C-alpha cells in the first residue's frame, strides 16, 4: 500500500486521538494527578489515552498505551 492509500483508510478518530496526544504533551498539567495528600501535582512521563465507546451493554473503554509515542504514518 502506498501512503495515500493508508491515509485514506484512517478514521477521524485516529486523527482526533493523535491531536489529543499532542495537546496533552504541550499542556502536561492536564494529564497530571495529585499525590496521596492532595498537595503535590504529579506530572506523568507517559500518556495512556482512553477512548470510550457506547455499546448496547454499556461503555467500553479502549486504552492506547504510550499514545504520545505513536505516529499516524
PDB file of C-alpha atoms in Angstrom:
ATOM      1  CA  UNK A   1       0.000   0.000   0.000  1.00  0.00           C
ATOM      2  CA  UNK A   2       1.168   3.480  -0.693  1.00  0.00           C
ATOM      3  CA  UNK A   3       0.996   6.369   1.795  1.00  0.00           C
ATOM      4  CA  UNK A   4      -2.066   7.961   0.163  1.00  0.00           C
ATOM      5  CA  UNK A   5      -3.991   4.703   0.365  1.00  0.00           C
ATOM      6  CA  UNK A   6      -3.011   4.198   4.023  1.00  0.00           C
ATOM      7  CA  UNK A   7      -4.048   7.757   4.906  1.00  0.00           C
ATOM      8  CA  UNK A   8      -7.406   7.274   3.209  1.00  0.00           C
ATOM      9  CA  UNK A   9      -8.160   4.282   5.458  1.00  0.00           C
ATOM     10  CA  UNK A  10      -7.605   6.189   8.710  1.00  0.00           C
ATOM     11  CA  UNK A  11     -10.695   7.286  10.558  1.00  0.00           C
ATOM     12  CA  UNK A  12     -11.422  10.674  12.020  1.00  0.00           C
ATOM     13  CA  UNK A  13     -10.970   9.084  15.450  1.00  0.00           C
ATOM     14  CA  UNK A  14      -7.323   8.295  14.679  1.00  0.00           C
ATOM     15  CA  UNK A  15      -6.648  11.942  13.876  1.00  0.00           C
ATOM     16  CA  UNK A  16      -8.541  13.149  16.955  1.00  0.00           C
ATOM     17  CA  UNK A  17      -6.589  10.765  19.178  1.00  0.00           C
ATOM     18  CA  UNK A  18      -3.277  11.922  17.686  1.00  0.00           C
ATOM     19  CA  UNK A  19      -4.245  15.580  18.145  1.00  0.00           C
ATOM     20  CA  UNK A  20      -5.305  14.912  21.743  1.00  0.00           C
ATOM     21  CA  UNK A  21      -1.954  13.256  22.478  1.00  0.00           C
ATOM     22  CA  UNK A  22      -0.091  16.261  21.042  1.00  0.00           C
ATOM     23  CA  UNK A  23      -2.155  18.698  23.115  1.00  0.00           C
ATOM     24  CA  UNK A  24      -1.549  16.676  26.278  1.00  0.00           C
ATOM     25  CA  UNK A  25       2.202  16.800  25.613  1.00  0.00           C
ATOM     26  CA  UNK A  26       2.021  20.551  25.240  1.00  0.00           C
ATOM     27  CA  UNK A  27      -0.063  21.034  28.400  1.00  0.00           C
ATOM     28  CA  UNK A  28       1.176  18.314  30.790  1.00  0.00           C
ATOM     29  CA  UNK A  29      -0.844  19.586  33.768  1.00  0.00           C
ATOM     30  CA  UNK A  30      -3.996  18.263  32.087  1.00  0.00           C
ATOM     31  CA  UNK A  31      -2.538  14.759  32.365  1.00  0.00           C
ATOM     32  CA  UNK A  32      -1.282  15.118  35.940  1.00  0.00           C
ATOM     33  CA  UNK A  33      -2.636  13.804  39.223  1.00  0.00           C
ATOM     34  CA  UNK A  34      -2.353  14.729  42.874  1.00  0.00           C
ATOM     35  CA  UNK A  35      -0.308  12.738  45.346  1.00  0.00           C
ATOM     36  CA  UNK A  36      -1.953  10.979  48.296  1.00  0.00           C
ATOM     37  CA  UNK A  37      -2.057  14.087  50.498  1.00  0.00           C
ATOM     38  CA  UNK A  38      -3.580  16.127  47.678  1.00  0.00           C
ATOM     39  CA  UNK A  39      -0.957  18.856  47.840  1.00  0.00           C
ATOM     40  CA  UNK A  40       1.577  17.953  45.176  1.00  0.00           C
ATOM     41  CA  UNK A  41       0.880  17.802  41.455  1.00  0.00           C
ATOM     42  CA  UNK A  42       2.499  14.753  39.859  1.00  0.00           C
ATOM     43  CA  UNK A  43       3.362  15.220  36.191  1.00  0.00           C
ATOM     44  CA  UNK A  44       3.289  11.969  34.231  1.00  0.00           C
ATOM     45  CA  UNK A  45       6.116  10.847  31.979  1.00  0.00           C
ATOM     46  CA  UNK A  46       3.698   8.845  29.829  1.00  0.00           C
ATOM     47  CA  UNK A  47       0.304   9.260  28.191  1.00  0.00           C
ATOM     48  CA  UNK A  48      -2.215   6.452  28.099  1.00  0.00           C
ATOM     49  CA  UNK A  49      -5.235   7.599  26.105  1.00  0.00           C
ATOM     50  CA  UNK A  50      -8.627   6.058  26.877  1.00  0.00           C
ATOM     51  CA  UNK A  51     -11.335   6.093  24.218  1.00  0.00           C
ATOM     52  CA  UNK A  52     -14.854   5.245  25.416  1.00  0.00           C
ATOM     53  CA  UNK A  53     -17.378   3.727  23.036  1.00  0.00           C
ATOM     54  CA  UNK A  54     -21.052   3.181  23.824  1.00  0.00           C
ATOM     55  CA  UNK A  55     -22.324  -0.336  23.175  1.00  0.00           C
ATOM     56  CA  UNK A  56     -25.722  -1.933  23.846  1.00  0.00           C
ATOM     57  CA  UNK A  57     -24.200  -3.456  27.021  1.00  0.00           C
ATOM     58  CA  UNK A  58     -22.680  -0.182  28.265  1.00  0.00           C
ATOM     59  CA  UNK A  59     -19.446   1.724  27.791  1.00  0.00           C
ATOM     60  CA  UNK A  60     -16.288   0.007  26.662  1.00  0.00           C
ATOM     61  CA  UNK A  61     -13.002   1.863  27.076  1.00  0.00           C
ATOM     62  CA  UNK A  62     -10.094   1.048  24.818  1.00  0.00           C
ATOM     63  CA  UNK A  63      -6.752   2.202  26.218  1.00  0.00           C
ATOM     64  CA  UNK A  64      -3.947   3.241  23.895  1.00  0.00           C
ATOM     65  CA  UNK A  65      -0.746   2.937  25.959  1.00  0.00           C
ATOM     66  CA  UNK A  66       2.015   5.458  25.261  1.00  0.00           C
ATOM     67  CA  UNK A  67      -0.250   7.330  22.842  1.00  0.00           C
ATOM     68  CA  UNK A  68       2.199  10.221  22.780  1.00  0.00           C
ATOM     69  CA  UNK A  69       4.817   7.974  21.187  1.00  0.00           C
ATOM     70  CA  UNK A  70       2.667   6.657  18.341  1.00  0.00           C
ATOM     71  CA  UNK A  71       2.545   8.110  14.841  1.00  0.00           C
ATOM     72  CA  UNK A  72      -0.145   8.020  12.175  1.00  0.00           C
ATOM     73  CA  UNK A  73       2.353   7.300   9.434  1.00  0.00           C
TER      74      UNK A  73
END
